[in-house]
Structures are given as C-alpha cells and as structure tokens.
Short mmCIF file of C-alpha atoms in Angstrom, two decimals:
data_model
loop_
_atom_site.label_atom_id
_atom_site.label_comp_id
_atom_site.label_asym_id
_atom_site.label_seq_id
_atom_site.Cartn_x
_atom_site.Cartn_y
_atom_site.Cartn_z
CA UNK A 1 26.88 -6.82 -32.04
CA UNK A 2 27.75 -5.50 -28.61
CA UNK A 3 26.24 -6.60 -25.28
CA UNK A 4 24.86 -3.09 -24.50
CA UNK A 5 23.04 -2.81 -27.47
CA UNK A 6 20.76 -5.82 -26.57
CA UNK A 7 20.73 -4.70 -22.94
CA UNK A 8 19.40 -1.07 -24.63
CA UNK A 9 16.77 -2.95 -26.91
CA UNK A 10 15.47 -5.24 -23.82
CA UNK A 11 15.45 -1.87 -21.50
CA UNK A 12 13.15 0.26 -24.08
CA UNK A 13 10.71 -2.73 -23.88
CA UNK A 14 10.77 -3.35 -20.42
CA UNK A 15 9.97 0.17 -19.94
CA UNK A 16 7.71 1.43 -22.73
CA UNK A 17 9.91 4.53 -23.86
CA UNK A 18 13.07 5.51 -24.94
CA UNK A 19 12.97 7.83 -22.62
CA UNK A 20 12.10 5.87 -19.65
CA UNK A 21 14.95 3.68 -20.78
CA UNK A 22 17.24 5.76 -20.75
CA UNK A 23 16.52 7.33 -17.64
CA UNK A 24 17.02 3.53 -16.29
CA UNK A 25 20.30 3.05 -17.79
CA UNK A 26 21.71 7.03 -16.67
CA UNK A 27 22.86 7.12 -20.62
CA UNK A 28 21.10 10.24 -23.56
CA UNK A 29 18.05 8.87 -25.18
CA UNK A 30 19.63 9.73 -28.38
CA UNK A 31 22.47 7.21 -27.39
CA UNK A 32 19.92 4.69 -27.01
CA UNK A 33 18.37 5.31 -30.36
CA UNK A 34 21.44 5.20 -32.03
CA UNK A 35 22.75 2.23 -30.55
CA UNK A 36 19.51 0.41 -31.24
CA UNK A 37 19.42 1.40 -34.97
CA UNK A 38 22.99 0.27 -35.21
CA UNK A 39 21.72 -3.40 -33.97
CA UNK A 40 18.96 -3.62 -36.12
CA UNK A 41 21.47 -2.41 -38.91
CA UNK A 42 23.91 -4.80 -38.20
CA UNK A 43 21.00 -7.59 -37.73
CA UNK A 44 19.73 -6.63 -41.09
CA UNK A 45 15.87 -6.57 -39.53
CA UNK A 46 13.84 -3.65 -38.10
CA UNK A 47 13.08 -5.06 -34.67
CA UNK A 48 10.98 -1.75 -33.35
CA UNK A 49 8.12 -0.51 -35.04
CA UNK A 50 8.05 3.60 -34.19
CA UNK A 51 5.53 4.52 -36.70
CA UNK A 52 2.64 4.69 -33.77
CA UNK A 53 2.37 6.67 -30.10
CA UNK A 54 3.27 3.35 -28.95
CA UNK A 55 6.39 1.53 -29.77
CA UNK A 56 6.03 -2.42 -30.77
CA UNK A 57 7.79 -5.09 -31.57
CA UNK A 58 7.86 -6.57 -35.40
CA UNK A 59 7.79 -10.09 -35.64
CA UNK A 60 11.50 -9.90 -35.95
CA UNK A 61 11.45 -8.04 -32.65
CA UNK A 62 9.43 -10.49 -31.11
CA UNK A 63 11.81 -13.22 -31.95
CA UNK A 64 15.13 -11.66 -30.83
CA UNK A 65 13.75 -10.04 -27.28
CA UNK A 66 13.63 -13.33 -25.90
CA UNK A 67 16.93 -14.40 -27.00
CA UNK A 68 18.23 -10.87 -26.38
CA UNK A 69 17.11 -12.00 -22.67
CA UNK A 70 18.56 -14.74 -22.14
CA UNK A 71 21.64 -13.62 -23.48
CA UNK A 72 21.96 -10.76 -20.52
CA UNK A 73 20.84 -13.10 -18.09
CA UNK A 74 23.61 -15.48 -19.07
CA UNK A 75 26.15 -12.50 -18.65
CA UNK A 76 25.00 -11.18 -15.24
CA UNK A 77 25.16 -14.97 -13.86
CA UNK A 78 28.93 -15.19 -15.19
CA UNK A 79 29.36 -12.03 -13.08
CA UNK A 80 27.51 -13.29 -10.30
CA UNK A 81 29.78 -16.46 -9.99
CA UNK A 82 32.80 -14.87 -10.28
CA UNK A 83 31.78 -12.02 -8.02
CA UNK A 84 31.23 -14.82 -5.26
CA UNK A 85 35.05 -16.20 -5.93
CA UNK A 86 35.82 -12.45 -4.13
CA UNK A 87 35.69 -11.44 -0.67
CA UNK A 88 32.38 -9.23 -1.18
CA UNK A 89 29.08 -10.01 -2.53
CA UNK A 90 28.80 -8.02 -5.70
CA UNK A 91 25.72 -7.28 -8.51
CA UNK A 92 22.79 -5.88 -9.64
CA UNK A 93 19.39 -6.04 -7.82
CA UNK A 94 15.89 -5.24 -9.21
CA UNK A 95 13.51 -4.48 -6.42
CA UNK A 96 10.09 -3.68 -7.13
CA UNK A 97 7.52 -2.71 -4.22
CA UNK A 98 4.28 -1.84 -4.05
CA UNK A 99 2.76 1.86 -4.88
CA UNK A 100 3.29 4.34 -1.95
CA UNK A 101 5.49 1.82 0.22
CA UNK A 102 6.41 3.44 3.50
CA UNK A 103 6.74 0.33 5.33
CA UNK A 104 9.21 0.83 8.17
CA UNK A 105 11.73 -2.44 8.48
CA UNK A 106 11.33 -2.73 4.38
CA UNK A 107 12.89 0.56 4.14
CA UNK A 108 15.50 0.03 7.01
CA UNK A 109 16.04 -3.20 5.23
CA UNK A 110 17.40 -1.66 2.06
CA UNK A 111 19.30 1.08 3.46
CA UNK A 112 21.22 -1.42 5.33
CA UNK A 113 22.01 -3.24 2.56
CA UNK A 114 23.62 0.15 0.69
CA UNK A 115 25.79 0.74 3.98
CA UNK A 116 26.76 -2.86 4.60
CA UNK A 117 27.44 -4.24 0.83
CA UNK A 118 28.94 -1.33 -1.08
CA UNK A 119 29.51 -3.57 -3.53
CA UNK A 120 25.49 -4.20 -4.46
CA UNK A 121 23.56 -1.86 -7.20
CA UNK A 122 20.12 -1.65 -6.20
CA UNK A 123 16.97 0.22 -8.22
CA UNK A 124 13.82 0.33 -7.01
CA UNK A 125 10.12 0.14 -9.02
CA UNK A 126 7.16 0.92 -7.63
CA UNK A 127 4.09 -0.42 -9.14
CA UNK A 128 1.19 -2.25 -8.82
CA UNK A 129 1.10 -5.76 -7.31
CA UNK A 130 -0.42 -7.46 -10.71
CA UNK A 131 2.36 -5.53 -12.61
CA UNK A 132 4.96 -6.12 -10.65
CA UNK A 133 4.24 -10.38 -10.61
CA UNK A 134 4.61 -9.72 -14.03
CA UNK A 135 7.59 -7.98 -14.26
CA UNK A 136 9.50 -10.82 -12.09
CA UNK A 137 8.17 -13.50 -14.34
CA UNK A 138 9.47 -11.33 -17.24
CA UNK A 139 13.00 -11.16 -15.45
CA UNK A 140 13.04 -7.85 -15.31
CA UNK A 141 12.73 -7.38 -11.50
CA UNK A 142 14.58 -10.26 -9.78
CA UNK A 143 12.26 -9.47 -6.56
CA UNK A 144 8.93 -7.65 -5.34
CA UNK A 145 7.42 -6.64 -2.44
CA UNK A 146 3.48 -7.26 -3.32
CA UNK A 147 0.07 -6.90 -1.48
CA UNK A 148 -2.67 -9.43 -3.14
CA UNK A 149 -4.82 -12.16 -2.45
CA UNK A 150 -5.67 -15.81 -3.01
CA UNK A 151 -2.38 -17.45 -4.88
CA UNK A 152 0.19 -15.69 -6.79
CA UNK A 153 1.21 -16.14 -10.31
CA UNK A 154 2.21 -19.24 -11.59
CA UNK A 155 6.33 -19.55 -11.92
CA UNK A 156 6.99 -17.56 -8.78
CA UNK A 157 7.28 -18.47 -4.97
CA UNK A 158 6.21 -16.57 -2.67
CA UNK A 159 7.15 -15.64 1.40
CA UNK A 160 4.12 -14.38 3.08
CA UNK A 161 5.11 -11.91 5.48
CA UNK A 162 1.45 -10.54 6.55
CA UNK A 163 -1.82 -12.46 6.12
CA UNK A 164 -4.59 -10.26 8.15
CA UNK A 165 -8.45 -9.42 7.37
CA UNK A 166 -9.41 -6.48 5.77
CA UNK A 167 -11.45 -4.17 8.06
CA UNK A 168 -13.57 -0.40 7.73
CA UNK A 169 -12.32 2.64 9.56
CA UNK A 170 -14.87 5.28 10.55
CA UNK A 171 -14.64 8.31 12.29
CA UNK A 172 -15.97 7.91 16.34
CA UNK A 173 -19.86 8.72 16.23
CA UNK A 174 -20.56 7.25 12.58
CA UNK A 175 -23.36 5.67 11.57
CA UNK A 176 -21.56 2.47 11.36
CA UNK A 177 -19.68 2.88 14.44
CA UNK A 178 -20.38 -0.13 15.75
CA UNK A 179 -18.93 -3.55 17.43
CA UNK A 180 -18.74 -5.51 14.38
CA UNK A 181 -19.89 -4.85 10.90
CA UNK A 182 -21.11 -7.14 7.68
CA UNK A 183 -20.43 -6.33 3.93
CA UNK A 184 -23.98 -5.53 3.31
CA UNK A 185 -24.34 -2.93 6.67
CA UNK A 186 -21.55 -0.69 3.85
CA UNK A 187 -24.50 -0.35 1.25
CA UNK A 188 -25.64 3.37 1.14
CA UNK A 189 -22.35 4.52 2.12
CA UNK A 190 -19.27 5.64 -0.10
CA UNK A 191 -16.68 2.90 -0.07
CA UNK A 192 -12.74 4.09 -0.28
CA UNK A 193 -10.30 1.41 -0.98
CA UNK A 194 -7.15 0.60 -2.92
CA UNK A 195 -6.58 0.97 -6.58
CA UNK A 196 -7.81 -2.19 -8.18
CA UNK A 197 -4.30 -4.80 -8.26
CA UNK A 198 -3.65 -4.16 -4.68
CA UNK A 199 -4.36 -7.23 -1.80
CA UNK A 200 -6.68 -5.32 -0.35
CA UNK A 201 -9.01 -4.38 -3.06
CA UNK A 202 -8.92 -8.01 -4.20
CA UNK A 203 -9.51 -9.44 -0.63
CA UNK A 204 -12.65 -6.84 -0.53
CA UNK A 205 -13.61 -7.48 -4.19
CA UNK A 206 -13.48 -11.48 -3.47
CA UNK A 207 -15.40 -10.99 0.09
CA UNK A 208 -18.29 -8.97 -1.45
CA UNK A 209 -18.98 -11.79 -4.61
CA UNK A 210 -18.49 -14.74 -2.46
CA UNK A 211 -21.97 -13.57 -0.32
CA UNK A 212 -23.12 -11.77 -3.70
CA UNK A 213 -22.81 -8.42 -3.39
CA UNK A 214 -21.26 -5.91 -5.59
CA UNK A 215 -18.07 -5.01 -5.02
CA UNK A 216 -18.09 -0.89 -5.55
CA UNK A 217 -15.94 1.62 -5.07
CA UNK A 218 -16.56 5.05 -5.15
CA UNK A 219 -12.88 6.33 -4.62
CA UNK A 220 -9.86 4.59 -5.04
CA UNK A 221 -6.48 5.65 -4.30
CA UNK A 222 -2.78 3.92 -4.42
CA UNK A 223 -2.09 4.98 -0.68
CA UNK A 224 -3.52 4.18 2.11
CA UNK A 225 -2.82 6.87 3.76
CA UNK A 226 -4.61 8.79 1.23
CA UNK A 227 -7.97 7.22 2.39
CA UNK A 228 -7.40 7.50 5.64
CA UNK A 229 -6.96 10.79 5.60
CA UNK A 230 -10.07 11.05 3.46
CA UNK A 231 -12.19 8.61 6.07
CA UNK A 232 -11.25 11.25 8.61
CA UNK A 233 -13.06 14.11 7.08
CA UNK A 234 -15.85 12.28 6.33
CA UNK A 235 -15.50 11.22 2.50
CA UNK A 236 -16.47 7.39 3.01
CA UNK A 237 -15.49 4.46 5.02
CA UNK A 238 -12.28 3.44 4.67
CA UNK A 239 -11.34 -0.66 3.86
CA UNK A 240 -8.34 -1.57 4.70
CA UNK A 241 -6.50 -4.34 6.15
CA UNK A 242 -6.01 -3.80 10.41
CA UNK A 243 -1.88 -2.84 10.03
CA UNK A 244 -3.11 0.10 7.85
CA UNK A 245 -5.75 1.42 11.04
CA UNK A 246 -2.78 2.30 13.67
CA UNK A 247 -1.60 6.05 14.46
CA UNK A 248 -5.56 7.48 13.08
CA UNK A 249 -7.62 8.83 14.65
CA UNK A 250 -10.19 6.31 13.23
CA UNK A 251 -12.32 3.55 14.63
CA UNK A 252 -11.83 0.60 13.36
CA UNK A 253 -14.11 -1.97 13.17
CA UNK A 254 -13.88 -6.12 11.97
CA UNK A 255 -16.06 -7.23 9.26
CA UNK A 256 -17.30 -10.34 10.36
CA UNK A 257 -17.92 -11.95 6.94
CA UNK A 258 -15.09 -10.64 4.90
CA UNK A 259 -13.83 -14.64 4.01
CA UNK A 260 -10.95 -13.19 1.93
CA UNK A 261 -7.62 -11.98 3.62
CA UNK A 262 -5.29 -9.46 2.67
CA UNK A 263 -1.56 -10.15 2.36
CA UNK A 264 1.97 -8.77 1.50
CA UNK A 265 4.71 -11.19 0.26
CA UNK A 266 8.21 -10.83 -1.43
CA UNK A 267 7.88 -13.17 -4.45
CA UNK A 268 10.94 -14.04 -6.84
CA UNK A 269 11.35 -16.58 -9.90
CA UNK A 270 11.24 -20.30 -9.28
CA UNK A 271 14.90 -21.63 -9.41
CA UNK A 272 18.11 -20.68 -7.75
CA UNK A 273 19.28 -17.26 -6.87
CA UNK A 274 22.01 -15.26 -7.16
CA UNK A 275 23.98 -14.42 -3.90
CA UNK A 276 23.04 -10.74 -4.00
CA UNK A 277 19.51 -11.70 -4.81
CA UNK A 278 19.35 -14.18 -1.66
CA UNK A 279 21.27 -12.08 0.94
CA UNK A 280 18.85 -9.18 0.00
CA UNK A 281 15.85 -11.76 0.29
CA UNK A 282 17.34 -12.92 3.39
CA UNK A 283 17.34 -9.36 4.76
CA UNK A 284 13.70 -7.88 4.26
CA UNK A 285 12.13 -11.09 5.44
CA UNK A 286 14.23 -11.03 8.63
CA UNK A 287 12.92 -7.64 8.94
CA UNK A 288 9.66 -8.15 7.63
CA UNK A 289 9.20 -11.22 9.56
CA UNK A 290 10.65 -10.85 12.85
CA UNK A 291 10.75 -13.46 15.40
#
C-alpha cells in the first residue's frame, strides 16, 4: 500500500470525480484510476462503486475513507513538525472562500503570503459558505473565508471579521427611494439577493420569518456584483449587506426591522494548528481586521 494511493482515493471523494481529482493533484486521471484499482486490489475489497453517474462508496469504502484520513493527516503533521525544526515555514494550505470573492486585503493577503513564504503550497476553493463549513469539518480545507449568519457549525471556531445589517439598493427616483424602509414596504417588488448558503440570504431569509413574512426571491445570483448591476437597470431591488452598496451608483437605504445581521468570518477546525495554517490565519485577519 503506498501513501499516494490513499491520498488518490480520499481526493476522488473529496471532489466527486476522477476527473476533478485529478485536476487537484496535477497527475492523468487514468493514473488515478489505476492507482486506486491497485489499492483496492491489494486491499482485497472494492471500495468505489462506479456502476452509477455518481461514484459511491461500498461499505468497505465507507470504512477505510476515514482511516485513509487520518492516516494523511498523520503524515502532513510529521511534515509540519519537522518543517518547523528549519529556518522557513513550509506545507500545504487549503483555502476555501466564498463564491465570486474579490475582496481587496483577502486577496493582497494571499499574494503576500506566495512572495514572502516560498516555501508554502496554497490552493484555493471557492464555494458556498454551507459547503465550505463542511468541507473544513471534513478536513479537507484546513481554512475558509465564509459569509453566513446566526452561529457556525458545530466543531469549528470562528473570527468574525464583518458583522453589518443587510440593506436594499435602488436606483435614485424609485418607488422605494426613501429614508428608511421595512421588510413588508419590498412586497410587490422583485427581490435580488444571494444564492441561498450565503450570509446574506440567510440574514434576509431569518429577518423576513422572524416578523412573518415570506422570504422570496425572484433572482438569485452568487455575486454581488451581479445584482447590483442588475438593481441598476431596473430588474429588482437589490439586498445586500452596506459593504456591498459602495462605488454604485445606487441608493441605498437601511431596513429598519431586518433583526438578522450579515457576516464574513475565517473559520478553521477546533484544536491546534499547523504553523503554515496559523501564520496564514494570522495574515488575512490582520488584513481583514485592521486596527
């Protein structure tokens, strides 16, 4: 049994495909398949089921992708510690962020880190917020960049680095182009907002059903930008949370019982941290966060 093999079995999982696996890994999908059969030879179980669209554990699977886990974790910490008996911080970081990031001092954040710590692998996942808490409890991000609201996930901790209220952009002269607005003054009008897993769509969702309205949406899109855009030639009213009204051309304006705030944190695993893990941490929420 060799260590890539499990690391192969664990990627395909992680990501669905063989091809999106291998993609990860910069190796031929074929080598991936091979490798894999060669494990489950050697094992003397089947541990994927191919037969459907959708590839599946068996319940031999099931029992070894855990253990296959753990096993690669072990590894990369016995790297780790000897990587910090060197003069450079070495490793491996898994960064997910949310869908259509463009956040300015996240961005300079990482780039830094490339120029500064040669030494450092990072890849970066974008996905939704729900999907990426999930992914870090599964270990296979070791950090994320999420927008949500309420708590997060049990198993992870969490540094808020924006906690603001969610507000409605119109265009100057709208109908609702006013000094303050309520959740029910929206009825009758088309409602754009993030796709549902975002902060902001579950700060608006959560705001609406506390005062018992319904919570619709008649477009959704994973960028904000995207509805802005669409708010400026006249589609619907925008919600958003205030950081996402500056540079339009929009007027934005506070809804005065939306109870439910929207916020962005970087979330990791409970426990201790590796040193590239931390000193990346340590960089985006200087940035993120600045005094």
């Amino acid at each position: 049994m060799e260590i890539h093999q499990l690391r192969y079995f664990a990627a395909i999982m992680d990501e669905g495909t063989f091809t999106a696996a291998a993609q990860r890994l910069h190796v031929s999908q074929s080598g991936i398949s091979t490798q894999v059969a060669k494990l489950e030879a050697e094992l003397g179980q089947q541990l994927l089921d191919r037969s459907g669209r959708q590839i599946r554990l068996t319940p031999a699977g099931e029992a070894v992708l855990p253990l296959a886990k753990n096993a690669l974790a072990t590894l990369e910490a016995i790297q780790h510690t000897a990587a910090e008996f060197g003069n450079a911080v070495r490793g491996r970081i898994r960064l997910g962020m949310i869908m259509g990031c463009s956040i300015p001092p996240f961005l300079d954040a990482v780039a830094d880190l490339g120029r500064t710590h040669p030494g450092i692998e990072l890849s970066l996942h974008e996905d939704h917020s729900d999907e990426l808490q999930t992914r870090v409890l599964s270990s296979s991000l070791d950090l994320a960049l999420i927008g949500y609201a309420g708590d997060v996930a049990p198993g992870l901790e969490v540094s808020v680095v924006l906690d603001e209220p969610i507000t409605t952009l119109v265009p100057v002269g709208h109908p609702l182009d006013r000094a303050e607005l309520r959740l029910a003054d929206l009825r009758g009008h088309k409602i754009l907002c993030l796709s549902p897993g975002t902060g902001i769509r579950s700060a608006y969702e959560d705001s609406c059903r506390r005062i018992g309205l319904d919570p619709r949406v008649d477009i959704d899109a994973s960028s904000p930008a995207t509805l802005l855009h669409l708010a400026e030639r006249g589609a619907g009213v925008a919600v958003l949370s205030s950081s996402s009204t500056q540079g339009t051309g929009l007027r934005s304006i506070p809804l005065a019982d939306a109870a439910t705030h929207a916020r962005l944190g970087l979330i990791a695993r409970r426990g201790q941290h590796f040193p590239a893990v931390q000193l990346l941490r340590t960089k985006l929420l200087s940035a993120l966060r600045p005094e």
